[in-house]
Short mmCIF file of C-alpha atoms and ligand atoms in Angstrom, two decimals:
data_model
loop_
_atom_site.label_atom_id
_atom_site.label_comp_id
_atom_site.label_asym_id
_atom_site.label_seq_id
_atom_site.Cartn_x
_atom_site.Cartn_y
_atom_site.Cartn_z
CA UNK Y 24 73.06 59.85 90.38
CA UNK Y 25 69.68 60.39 88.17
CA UNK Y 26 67.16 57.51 89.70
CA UNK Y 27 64.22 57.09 87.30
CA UNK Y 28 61.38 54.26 87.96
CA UNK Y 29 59.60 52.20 85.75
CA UNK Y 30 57.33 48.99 85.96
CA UNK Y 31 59.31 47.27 83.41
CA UNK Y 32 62.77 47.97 81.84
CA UNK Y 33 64.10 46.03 78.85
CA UNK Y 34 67.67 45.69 78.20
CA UNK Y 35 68.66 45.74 74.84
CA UNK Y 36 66.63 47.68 72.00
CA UNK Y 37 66.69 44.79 68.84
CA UNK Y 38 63.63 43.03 67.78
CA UNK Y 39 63.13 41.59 70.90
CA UNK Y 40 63.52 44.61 72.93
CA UNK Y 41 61.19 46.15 70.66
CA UNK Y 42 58.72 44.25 70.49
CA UNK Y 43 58.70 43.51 73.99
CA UNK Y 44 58.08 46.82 75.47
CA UNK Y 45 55.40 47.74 72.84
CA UNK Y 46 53.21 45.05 74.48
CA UNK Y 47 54.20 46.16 77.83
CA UNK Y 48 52.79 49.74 76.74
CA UNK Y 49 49.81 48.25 75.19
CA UNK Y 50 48.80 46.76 78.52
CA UNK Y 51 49.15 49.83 80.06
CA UNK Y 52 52.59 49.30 81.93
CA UNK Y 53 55.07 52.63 81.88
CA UNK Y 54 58.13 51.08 80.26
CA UNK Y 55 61.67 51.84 79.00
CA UNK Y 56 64.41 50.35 76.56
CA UNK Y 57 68.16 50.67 77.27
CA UNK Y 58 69.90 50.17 73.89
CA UNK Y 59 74.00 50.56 74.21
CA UNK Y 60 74.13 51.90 70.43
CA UNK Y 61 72.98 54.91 69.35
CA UNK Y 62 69.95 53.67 67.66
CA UNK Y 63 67.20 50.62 67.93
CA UNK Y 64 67.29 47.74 65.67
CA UNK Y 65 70.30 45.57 66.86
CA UNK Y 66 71.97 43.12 64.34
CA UNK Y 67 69.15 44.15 61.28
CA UNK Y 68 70.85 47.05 60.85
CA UNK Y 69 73.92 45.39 59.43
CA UNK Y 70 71.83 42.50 57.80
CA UNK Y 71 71.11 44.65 54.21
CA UNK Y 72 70.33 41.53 52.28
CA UNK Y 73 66.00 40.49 52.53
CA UNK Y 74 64.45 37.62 54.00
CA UNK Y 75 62.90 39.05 56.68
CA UNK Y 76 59.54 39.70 57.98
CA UNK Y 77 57.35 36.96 55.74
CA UNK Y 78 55.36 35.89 58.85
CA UNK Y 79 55.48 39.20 60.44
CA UNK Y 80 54.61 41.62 58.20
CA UNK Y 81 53.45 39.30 55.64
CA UNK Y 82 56.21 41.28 52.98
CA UNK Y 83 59.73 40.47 52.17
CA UNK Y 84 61.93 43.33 53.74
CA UNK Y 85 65.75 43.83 54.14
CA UNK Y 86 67.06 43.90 58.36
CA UNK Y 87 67.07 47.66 58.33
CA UNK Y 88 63.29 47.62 56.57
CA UNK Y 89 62.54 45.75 59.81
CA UNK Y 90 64.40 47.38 62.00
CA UNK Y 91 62.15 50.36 60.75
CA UNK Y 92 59.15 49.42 61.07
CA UNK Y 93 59.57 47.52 64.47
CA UNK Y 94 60.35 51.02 65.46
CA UNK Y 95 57.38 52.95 64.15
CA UNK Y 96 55.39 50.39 66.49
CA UNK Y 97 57.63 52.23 69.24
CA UNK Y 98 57.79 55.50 68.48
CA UNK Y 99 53.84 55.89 68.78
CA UNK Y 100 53.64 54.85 72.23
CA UNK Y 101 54.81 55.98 75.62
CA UNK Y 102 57.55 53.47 75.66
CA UNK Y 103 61.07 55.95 77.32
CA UNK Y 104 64.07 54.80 75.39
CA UNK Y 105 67.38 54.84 75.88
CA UNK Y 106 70.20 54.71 73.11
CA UNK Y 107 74.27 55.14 73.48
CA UNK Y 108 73.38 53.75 76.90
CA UNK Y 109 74.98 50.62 78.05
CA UNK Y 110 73.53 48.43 81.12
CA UNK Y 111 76.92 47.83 83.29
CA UNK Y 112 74.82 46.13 86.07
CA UNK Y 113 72.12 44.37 87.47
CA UNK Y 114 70.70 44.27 91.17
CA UNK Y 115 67.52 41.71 90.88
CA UNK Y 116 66.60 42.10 94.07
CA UNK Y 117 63.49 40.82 95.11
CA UNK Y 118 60.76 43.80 94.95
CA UNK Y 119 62.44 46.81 92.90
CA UNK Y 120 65.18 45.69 90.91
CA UNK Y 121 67.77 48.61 89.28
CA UNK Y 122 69.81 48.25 86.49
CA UNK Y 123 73.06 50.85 86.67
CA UNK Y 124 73.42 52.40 82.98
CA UNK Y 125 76.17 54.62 81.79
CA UNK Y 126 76.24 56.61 78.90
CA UNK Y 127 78.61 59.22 77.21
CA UNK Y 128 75.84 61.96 76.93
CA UNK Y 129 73.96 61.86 80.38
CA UNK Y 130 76.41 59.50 82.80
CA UNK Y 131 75.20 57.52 84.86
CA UNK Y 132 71.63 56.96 85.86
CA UNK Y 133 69.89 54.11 87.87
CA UNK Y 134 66.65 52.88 86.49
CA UNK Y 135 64.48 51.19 89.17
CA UNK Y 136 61.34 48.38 88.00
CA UNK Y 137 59.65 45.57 89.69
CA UNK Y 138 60.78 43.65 86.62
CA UNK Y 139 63.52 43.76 83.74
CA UNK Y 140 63.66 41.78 80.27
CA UNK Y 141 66.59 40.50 79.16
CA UNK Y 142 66.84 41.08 75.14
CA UNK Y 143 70.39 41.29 74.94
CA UNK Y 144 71.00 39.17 71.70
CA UNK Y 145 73.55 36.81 71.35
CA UNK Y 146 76.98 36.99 70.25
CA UNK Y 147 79.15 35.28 67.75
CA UNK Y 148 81.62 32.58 68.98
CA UNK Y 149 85.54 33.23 67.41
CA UNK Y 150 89.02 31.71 66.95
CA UNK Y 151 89.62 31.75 70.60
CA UNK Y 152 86.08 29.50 71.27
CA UNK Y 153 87.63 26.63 68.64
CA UNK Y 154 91.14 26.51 68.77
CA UNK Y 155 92.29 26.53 65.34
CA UNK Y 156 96.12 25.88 65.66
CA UNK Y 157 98.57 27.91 64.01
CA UNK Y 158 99.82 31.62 63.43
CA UNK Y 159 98.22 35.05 64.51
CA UNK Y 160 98.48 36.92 61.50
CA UNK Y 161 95.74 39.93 60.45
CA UNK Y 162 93.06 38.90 58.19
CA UNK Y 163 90.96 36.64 60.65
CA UNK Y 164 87.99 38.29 61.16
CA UNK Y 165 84.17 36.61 62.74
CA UNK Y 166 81.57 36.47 59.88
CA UNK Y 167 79.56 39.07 61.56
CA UNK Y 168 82.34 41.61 62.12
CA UNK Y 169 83.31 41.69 58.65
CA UNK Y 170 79.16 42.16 57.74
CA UNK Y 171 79.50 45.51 59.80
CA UNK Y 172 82.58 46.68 58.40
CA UNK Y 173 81.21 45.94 54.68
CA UNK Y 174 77.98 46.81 55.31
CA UNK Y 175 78.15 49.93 57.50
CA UNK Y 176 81.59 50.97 58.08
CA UNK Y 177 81.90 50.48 53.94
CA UNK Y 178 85.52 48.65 54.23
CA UNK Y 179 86.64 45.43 52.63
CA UNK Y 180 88.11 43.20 55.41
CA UNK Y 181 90.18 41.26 52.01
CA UNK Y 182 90.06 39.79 48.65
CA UNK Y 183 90.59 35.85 48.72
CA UNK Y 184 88.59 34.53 51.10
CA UNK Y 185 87.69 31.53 52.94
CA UNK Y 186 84.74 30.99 55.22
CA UNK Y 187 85.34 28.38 58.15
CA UNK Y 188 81.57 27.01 59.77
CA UNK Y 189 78.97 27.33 57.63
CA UNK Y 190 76.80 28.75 59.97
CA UNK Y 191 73.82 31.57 58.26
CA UNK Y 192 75.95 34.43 58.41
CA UNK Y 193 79.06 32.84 57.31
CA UNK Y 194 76.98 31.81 54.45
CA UNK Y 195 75.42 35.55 53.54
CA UNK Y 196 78.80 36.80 53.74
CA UNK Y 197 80.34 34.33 51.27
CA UNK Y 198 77.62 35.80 48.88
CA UNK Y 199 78.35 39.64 49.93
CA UNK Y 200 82.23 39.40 49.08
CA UNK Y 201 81.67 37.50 45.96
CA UNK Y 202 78.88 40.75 45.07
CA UNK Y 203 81.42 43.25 45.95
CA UNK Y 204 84.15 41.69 43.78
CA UNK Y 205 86.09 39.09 46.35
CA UNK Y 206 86.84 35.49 45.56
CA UNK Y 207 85.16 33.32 48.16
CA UNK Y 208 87.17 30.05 47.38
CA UNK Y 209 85.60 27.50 49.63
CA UNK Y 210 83.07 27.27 53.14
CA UNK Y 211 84.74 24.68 55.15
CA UNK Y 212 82.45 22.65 57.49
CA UNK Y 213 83.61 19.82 59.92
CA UNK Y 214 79.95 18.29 60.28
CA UNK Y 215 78.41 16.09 57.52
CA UNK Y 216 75.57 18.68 56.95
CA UNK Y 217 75.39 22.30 56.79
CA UNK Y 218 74.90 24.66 59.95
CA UNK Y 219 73.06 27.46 58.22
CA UNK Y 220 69.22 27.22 56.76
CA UNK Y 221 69.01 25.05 53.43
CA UNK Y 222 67.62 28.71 51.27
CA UNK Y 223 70.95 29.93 52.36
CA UNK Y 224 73.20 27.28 50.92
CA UNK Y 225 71.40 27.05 47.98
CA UNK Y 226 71.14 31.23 47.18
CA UNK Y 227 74.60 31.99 48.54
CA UNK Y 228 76.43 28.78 48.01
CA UNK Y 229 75.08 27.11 44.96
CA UNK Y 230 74.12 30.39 43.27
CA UNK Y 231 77.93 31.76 42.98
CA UNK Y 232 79.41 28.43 42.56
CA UNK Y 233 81.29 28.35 45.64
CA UNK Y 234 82.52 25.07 47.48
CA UNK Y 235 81.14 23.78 50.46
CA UNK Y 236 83.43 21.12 52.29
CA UNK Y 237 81.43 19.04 54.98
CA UNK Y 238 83.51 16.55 57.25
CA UNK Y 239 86.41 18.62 56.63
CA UNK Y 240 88.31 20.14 59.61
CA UNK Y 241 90.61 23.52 59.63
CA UNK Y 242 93.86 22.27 60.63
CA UNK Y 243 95.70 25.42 60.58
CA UNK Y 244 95.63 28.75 59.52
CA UNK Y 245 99.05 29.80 58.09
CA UNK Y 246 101.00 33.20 57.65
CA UNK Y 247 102.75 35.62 60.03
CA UNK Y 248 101.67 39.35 59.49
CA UNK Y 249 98.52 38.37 57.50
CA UNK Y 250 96.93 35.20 56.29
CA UNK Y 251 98.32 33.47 53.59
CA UNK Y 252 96.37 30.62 53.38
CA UNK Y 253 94.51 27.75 55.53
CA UNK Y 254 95.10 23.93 55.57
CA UNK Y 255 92.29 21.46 55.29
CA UNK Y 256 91.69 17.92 56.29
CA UNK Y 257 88.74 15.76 55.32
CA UNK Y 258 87.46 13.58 58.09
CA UNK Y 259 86.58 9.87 57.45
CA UNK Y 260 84.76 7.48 59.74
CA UNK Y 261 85.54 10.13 62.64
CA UNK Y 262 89.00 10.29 61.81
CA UNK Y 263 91.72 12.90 60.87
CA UNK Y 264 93.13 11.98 57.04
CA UNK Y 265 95.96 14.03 57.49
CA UNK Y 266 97.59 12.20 54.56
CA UNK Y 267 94.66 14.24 52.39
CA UNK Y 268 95.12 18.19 53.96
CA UNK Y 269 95.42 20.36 51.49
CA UNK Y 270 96.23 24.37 51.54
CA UNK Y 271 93.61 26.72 49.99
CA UNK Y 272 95.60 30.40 49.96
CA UNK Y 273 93.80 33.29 50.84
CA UNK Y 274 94.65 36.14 52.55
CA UNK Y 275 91.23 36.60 54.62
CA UNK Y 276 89.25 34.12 57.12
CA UNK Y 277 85.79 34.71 58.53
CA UNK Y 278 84.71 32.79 60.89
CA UNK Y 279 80.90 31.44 61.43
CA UNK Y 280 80.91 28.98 63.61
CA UNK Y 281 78.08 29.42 65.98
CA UNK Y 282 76.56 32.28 68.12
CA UNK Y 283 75.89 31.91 71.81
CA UNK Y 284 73.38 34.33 74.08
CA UNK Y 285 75.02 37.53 75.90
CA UNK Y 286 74.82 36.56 78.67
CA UNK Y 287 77.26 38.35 81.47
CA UNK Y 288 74.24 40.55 82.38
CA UNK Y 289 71.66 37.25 82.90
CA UNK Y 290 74.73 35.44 85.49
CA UNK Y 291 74.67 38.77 86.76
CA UNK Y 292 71.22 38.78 87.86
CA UNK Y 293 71.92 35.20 89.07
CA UNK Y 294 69.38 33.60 86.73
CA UNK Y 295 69.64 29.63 86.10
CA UNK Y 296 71.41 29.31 82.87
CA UNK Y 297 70.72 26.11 80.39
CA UNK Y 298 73.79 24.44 79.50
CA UNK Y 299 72.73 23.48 75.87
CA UNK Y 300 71.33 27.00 74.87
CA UNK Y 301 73.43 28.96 77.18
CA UNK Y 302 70.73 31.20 77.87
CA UNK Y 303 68.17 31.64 81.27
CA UNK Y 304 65.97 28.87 81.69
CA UNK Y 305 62.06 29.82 81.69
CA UNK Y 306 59.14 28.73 82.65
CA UNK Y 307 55.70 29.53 80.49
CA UNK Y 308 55.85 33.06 81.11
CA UNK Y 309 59.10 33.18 79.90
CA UNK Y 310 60.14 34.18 83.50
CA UNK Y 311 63.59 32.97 84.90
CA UNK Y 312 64.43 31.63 87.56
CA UNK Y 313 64.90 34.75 89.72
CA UNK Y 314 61.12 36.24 90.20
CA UNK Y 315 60.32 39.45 87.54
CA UNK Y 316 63.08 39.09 85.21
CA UNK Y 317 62.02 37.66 81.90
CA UNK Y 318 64.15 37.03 79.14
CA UNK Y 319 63.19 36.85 75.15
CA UNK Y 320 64.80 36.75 71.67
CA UNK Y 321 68.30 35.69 71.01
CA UNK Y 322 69.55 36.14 74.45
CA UNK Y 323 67.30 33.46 75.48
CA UNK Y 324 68.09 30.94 72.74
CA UNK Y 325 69.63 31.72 69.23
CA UNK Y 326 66.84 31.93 66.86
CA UNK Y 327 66.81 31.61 63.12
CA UNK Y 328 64.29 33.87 61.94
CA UNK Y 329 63.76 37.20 63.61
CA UNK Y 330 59.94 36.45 62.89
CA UNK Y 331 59.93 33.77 65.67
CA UNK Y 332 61.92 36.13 67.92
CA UNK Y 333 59.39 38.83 67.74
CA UNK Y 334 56.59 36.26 68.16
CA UNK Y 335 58.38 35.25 71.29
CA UNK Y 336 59.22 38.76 72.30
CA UNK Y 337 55.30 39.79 72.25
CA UNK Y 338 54.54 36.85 74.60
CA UNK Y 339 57.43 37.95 76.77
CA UNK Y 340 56.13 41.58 77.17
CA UNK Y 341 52.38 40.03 77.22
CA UNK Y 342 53.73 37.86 80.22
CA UNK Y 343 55.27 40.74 82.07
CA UNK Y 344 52.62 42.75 82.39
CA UNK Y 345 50.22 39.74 83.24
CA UNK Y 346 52.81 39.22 86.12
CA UNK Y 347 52.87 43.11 87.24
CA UNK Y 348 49.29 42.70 87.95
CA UNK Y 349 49.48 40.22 89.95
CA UNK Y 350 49.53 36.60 87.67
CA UNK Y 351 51.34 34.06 88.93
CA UNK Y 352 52.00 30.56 87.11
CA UNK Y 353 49.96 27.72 88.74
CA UNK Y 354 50.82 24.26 88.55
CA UNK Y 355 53.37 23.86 85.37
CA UNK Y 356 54.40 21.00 83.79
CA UNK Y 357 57.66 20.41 83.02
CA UNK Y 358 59.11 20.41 79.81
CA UNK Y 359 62.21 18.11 78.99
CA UNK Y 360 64.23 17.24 76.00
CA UNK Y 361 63.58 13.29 74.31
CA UNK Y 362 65.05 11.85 71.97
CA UNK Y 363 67.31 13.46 69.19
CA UNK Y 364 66.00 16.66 70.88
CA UNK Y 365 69.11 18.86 71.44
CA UNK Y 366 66.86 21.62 73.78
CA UNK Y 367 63.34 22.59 73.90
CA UNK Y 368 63.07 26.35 75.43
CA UNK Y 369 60.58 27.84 77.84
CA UNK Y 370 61.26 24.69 79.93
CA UNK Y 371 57.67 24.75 81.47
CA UNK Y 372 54.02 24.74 80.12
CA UNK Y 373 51.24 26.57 81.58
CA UNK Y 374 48.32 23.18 81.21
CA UNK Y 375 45.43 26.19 81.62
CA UNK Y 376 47.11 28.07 78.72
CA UNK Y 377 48.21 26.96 75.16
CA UNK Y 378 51.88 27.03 74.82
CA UNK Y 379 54.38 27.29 72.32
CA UNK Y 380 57.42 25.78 72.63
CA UNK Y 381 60.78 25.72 70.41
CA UNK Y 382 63.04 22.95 70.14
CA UNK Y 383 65.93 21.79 67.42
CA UNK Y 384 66.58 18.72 66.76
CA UNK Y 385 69.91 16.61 67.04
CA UNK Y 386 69.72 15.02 64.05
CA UNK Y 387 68.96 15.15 59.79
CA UNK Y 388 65.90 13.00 58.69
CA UNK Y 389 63.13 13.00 56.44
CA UNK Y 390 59.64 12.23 57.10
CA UNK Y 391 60.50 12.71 60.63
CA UNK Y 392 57.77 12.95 63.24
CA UNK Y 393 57.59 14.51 66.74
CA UNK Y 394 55.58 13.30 69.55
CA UNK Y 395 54.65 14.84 72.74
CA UNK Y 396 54.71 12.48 75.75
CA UNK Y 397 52.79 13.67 78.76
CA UNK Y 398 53.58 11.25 82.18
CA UNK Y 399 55.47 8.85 79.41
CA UNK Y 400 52.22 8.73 77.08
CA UNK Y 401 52.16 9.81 73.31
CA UNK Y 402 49.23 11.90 73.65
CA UNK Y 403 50.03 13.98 69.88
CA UNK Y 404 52.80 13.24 66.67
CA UNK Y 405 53.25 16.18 64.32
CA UNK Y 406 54.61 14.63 61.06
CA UNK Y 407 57.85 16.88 60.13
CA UNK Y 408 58.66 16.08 55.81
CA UNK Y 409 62.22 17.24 56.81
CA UNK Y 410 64.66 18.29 60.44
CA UNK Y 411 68.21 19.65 60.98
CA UNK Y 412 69.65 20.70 63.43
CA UNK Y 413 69.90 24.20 61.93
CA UNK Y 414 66.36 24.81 61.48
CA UNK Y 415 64.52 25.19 64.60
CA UNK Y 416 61.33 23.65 65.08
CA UNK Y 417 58.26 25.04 67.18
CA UNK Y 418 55.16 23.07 68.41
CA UNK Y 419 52.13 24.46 69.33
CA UNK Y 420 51.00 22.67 72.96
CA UNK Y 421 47.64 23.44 73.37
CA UNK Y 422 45.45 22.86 76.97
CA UNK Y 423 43.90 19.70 75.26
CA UNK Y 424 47.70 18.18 74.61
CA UNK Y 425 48.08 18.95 78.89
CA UNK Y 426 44.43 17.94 80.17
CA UNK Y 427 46.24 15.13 81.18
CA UNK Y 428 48.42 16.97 83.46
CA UNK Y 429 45.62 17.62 86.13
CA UNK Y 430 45.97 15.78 89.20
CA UNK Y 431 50.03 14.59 88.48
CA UNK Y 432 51.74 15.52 91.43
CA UNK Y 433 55.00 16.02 89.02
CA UNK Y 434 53.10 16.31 85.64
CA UNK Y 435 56.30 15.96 82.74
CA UNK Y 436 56.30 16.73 79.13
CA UNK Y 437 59.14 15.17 76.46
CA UNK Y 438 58.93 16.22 73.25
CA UNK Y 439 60.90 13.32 71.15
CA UNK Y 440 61.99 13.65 67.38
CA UNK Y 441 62.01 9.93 65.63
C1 FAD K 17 73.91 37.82 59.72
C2 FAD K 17 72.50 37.53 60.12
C3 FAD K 17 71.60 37.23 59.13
C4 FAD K 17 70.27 37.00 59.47
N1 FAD K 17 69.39 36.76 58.46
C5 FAD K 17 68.09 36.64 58.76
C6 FAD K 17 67.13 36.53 57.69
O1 FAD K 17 67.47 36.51 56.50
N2 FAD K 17 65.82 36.46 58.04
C7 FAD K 17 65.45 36.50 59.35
O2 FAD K 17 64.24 36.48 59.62
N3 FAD K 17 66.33 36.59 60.35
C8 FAD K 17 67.65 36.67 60.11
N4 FAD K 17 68.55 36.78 61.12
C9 FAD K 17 68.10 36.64 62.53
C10 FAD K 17 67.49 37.87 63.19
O3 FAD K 17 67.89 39.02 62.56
C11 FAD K 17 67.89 37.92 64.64
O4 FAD K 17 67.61 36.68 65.23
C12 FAD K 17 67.11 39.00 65.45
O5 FAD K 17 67.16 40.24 64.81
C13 FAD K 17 67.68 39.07 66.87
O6 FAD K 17 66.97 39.98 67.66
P1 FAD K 17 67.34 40.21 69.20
O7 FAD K 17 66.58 41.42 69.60
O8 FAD K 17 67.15 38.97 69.97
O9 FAD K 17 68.91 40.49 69.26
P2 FAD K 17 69.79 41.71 68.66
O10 FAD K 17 69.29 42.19 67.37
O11 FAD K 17 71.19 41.24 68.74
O12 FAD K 17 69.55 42.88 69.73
C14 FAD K 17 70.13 42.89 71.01
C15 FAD K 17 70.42 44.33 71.38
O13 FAD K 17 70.82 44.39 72.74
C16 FAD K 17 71.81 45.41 72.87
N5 FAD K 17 72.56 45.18 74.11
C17 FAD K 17 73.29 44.08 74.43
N6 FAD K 17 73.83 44.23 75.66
C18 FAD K 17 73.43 45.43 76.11
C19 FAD K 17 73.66 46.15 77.32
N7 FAD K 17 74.42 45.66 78.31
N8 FAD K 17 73.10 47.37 77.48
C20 FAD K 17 72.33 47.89 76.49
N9 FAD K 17 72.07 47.26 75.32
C21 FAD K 17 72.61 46.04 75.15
C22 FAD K 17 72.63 45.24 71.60
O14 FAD K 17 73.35 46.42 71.29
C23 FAD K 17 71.56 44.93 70.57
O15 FAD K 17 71.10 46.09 69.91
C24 FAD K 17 69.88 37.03 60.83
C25 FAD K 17 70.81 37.30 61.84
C26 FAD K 17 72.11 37.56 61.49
C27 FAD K 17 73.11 37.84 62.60
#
């Protein structure tokens, strides 16, 4: 078997990935990305519609745009990469971990590094992960499947459609079928608020006049050999009003209701997983739990914005090569989730350092504000004019917000939402 060695080897070649092992180059660390398709970019390269890049590059650009230029940035450097090649396996073994990669062009070939980033993305949850009762017919399809086969396999998964979660990309692909000459009848929803970011509803909801049904549950989708149609019932006070289901007919279903991290490769590295993000828990170098593997991007907790994960992904590579030469984290604080706080991710803050952490909230409010308790004192309260849970908020913790930290034997951050 081909054995290559590298300081650091990043799994997965999206934004993360990308922008990850461009850092680690920068700092003088040899480097390589393993991407399992044939070219870098990840999800972008599906995502045709703009919106991305505003912080970034400081333009509007479409996924692929990004895609692009995030791998210009690579190109230029010494960075190896890796496409068609797919990371099977992990062995994060203390000093040199390897990663076992096959590929249909070279095989198999072990790449050896004293540390590996995990930028694996996330995938999207389907009928299976809710349990919608009823038939198996054809015609069900997740919202982000039927982007790729519109948007680069050029096929059109139907022509009556509705859209159950109303999650970001169910809500771009309500617009895309209604531009390419579908009838998107209705996005059912079971909470009281949207899922997706409020520019979304509003440009691919309101814009084409389609329906969005909040408190309304999928009851069953109906047909045999494809779908005919989909019953709905509201939901009042918490409960079922079956008395009100109705049928909407349609003869395609895409599903967007939620995306969780990939994360077979992460359990198999035996990293501490978070129950409420699903992905590794890290501390403030964005290092898990098992020593040299770091973790960035969506893998580590969905993001909405591929600005933020790129932001993240810089500090993850930044971190790495800190580590390789030697930095350790000294005395962290813990980081936990307050009040109406659903998860705040890394889980640790460096009090030398300033720190930026990301959090989403539980609940809808305006004029919110969120404070930062250090030992159970309010030591900071960042007014917020508007949260939900869809929109993930960040807050900058800087070494001022922490001085308080020195000489805690257990020093503990909550970050609470009122
Ligand atoms: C439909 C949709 C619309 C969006 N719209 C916007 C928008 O308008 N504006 C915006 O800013 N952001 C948007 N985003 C968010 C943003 O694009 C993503 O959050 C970001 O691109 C994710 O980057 P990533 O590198 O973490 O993951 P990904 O892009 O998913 O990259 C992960 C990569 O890892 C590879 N991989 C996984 N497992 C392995 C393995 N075992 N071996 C090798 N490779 C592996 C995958 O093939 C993939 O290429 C959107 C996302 C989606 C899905």
């Amino acid at each position: 078997m081909k054995e290559l060695t590298y300081d650091a080897v990043v799994i997965g070649g999206g934004a993360a990935g990308m922008a990850a092992a461009r850092e680690l180059d920068a700092a003088g660390c040899s480097c390589a990305i393993v991407e399992r398709e044939e070219r870098l970019g990840g999800i972008l390269g599906q995502c045709i519609h703009n919106g991305f890049g505003l912080i970034e590059f400081n333009e509007e650009l479409t996924g692929p745009e990004f895609a692009e230029r995030m791998e210009e940035r690579v190109r230029g450097t010494g960075v190896a990469v890796y496409t068609g090649a797919t990371v099977m396996e992990v062995d994060a073994a203390p000093e040199i971990k390897s990663l076992f990669c096959y590929s249909a062009s070279f095989g198999v070939i072990r790449l050896n590094a004293r540390a590996i980033v995990l930028a694996m993305g996330c995938r999207e949850r389907n009928r299976g992960n809710i349990r919608i009762p009823g038939d198996r017919p054809a015609g069900v399809y997740t919202a982000g499947l039927a982007q790729r086969l519109v948007n680069i396999e050029g096929f059109v998964p139907g022509r009556n459609v509705v859209v159950i979660g109303s999650g970001d990309i169910g809500l771009i692909m309500a617009r895309r079928m209604s531009w390419i000459g579908c009838k998107v009848h209705a996005v059912v929803e079971i909470l009281p608020y949207p899922s997706g970011l409020t520019r979304n509803i509003v440009q691919c909801l309101h814009d084409f006049g389609i329906p969005l049904y909040l408190s309304h549950l999928t009851t069953r989708i109906i047909g045999r050999e494809r779908v005919e149609g989909v019953e709905i019932t509201p939901i009042e006070n918490g409960a079922l009003m079956h008395e009100k289901s109705f049928v909407i007919p349609c003869d395609t279903v895409l599903l967007s209701v939620g995306l969780v991290p990939e994360n077979e490769l992460s359990k198999d590295a035996g990293v501490e997983l978070n129950p409420m993000t699903n992905g590794p828990v890290v501390d403030s170098m964005l290092m898990t739990s098992v020593p040299g593997v770091f973790a960035c991007g969506n893998v580590l907790h969905v993001h909405d914005l591929v600005d933020y994960v790129v932001e993240e992904a810089k500090r993850a590579g930044a971190n790495v090569a800190r580590w390789l030469k030697g930095e350790r984290p000294q005395a962290e604080a813990r980081i936990k989730a307050g009040p109406n706080v659903r998860y705040v991710a890394p889980s640790r803050a460096d009090p030398s350092r300033d720190n930026k952490i990301y959090l989403r909230s539980l609940v809808v409010k305006n004029e919110a504000s969120l404070e930062i308790r250090v030992n159970n004192r309010v030591v900071r309260t960042v007014k917020k004019a508007h949260i939900q849970p869809s929109e993930m908020l960040s807050v900058d913790l800087s070494r001022a917000d922490l001085a308080t930290c020195s000489g805690s034997p257990d020093p503990t951050v909550e970050i609470a939402l009122a």
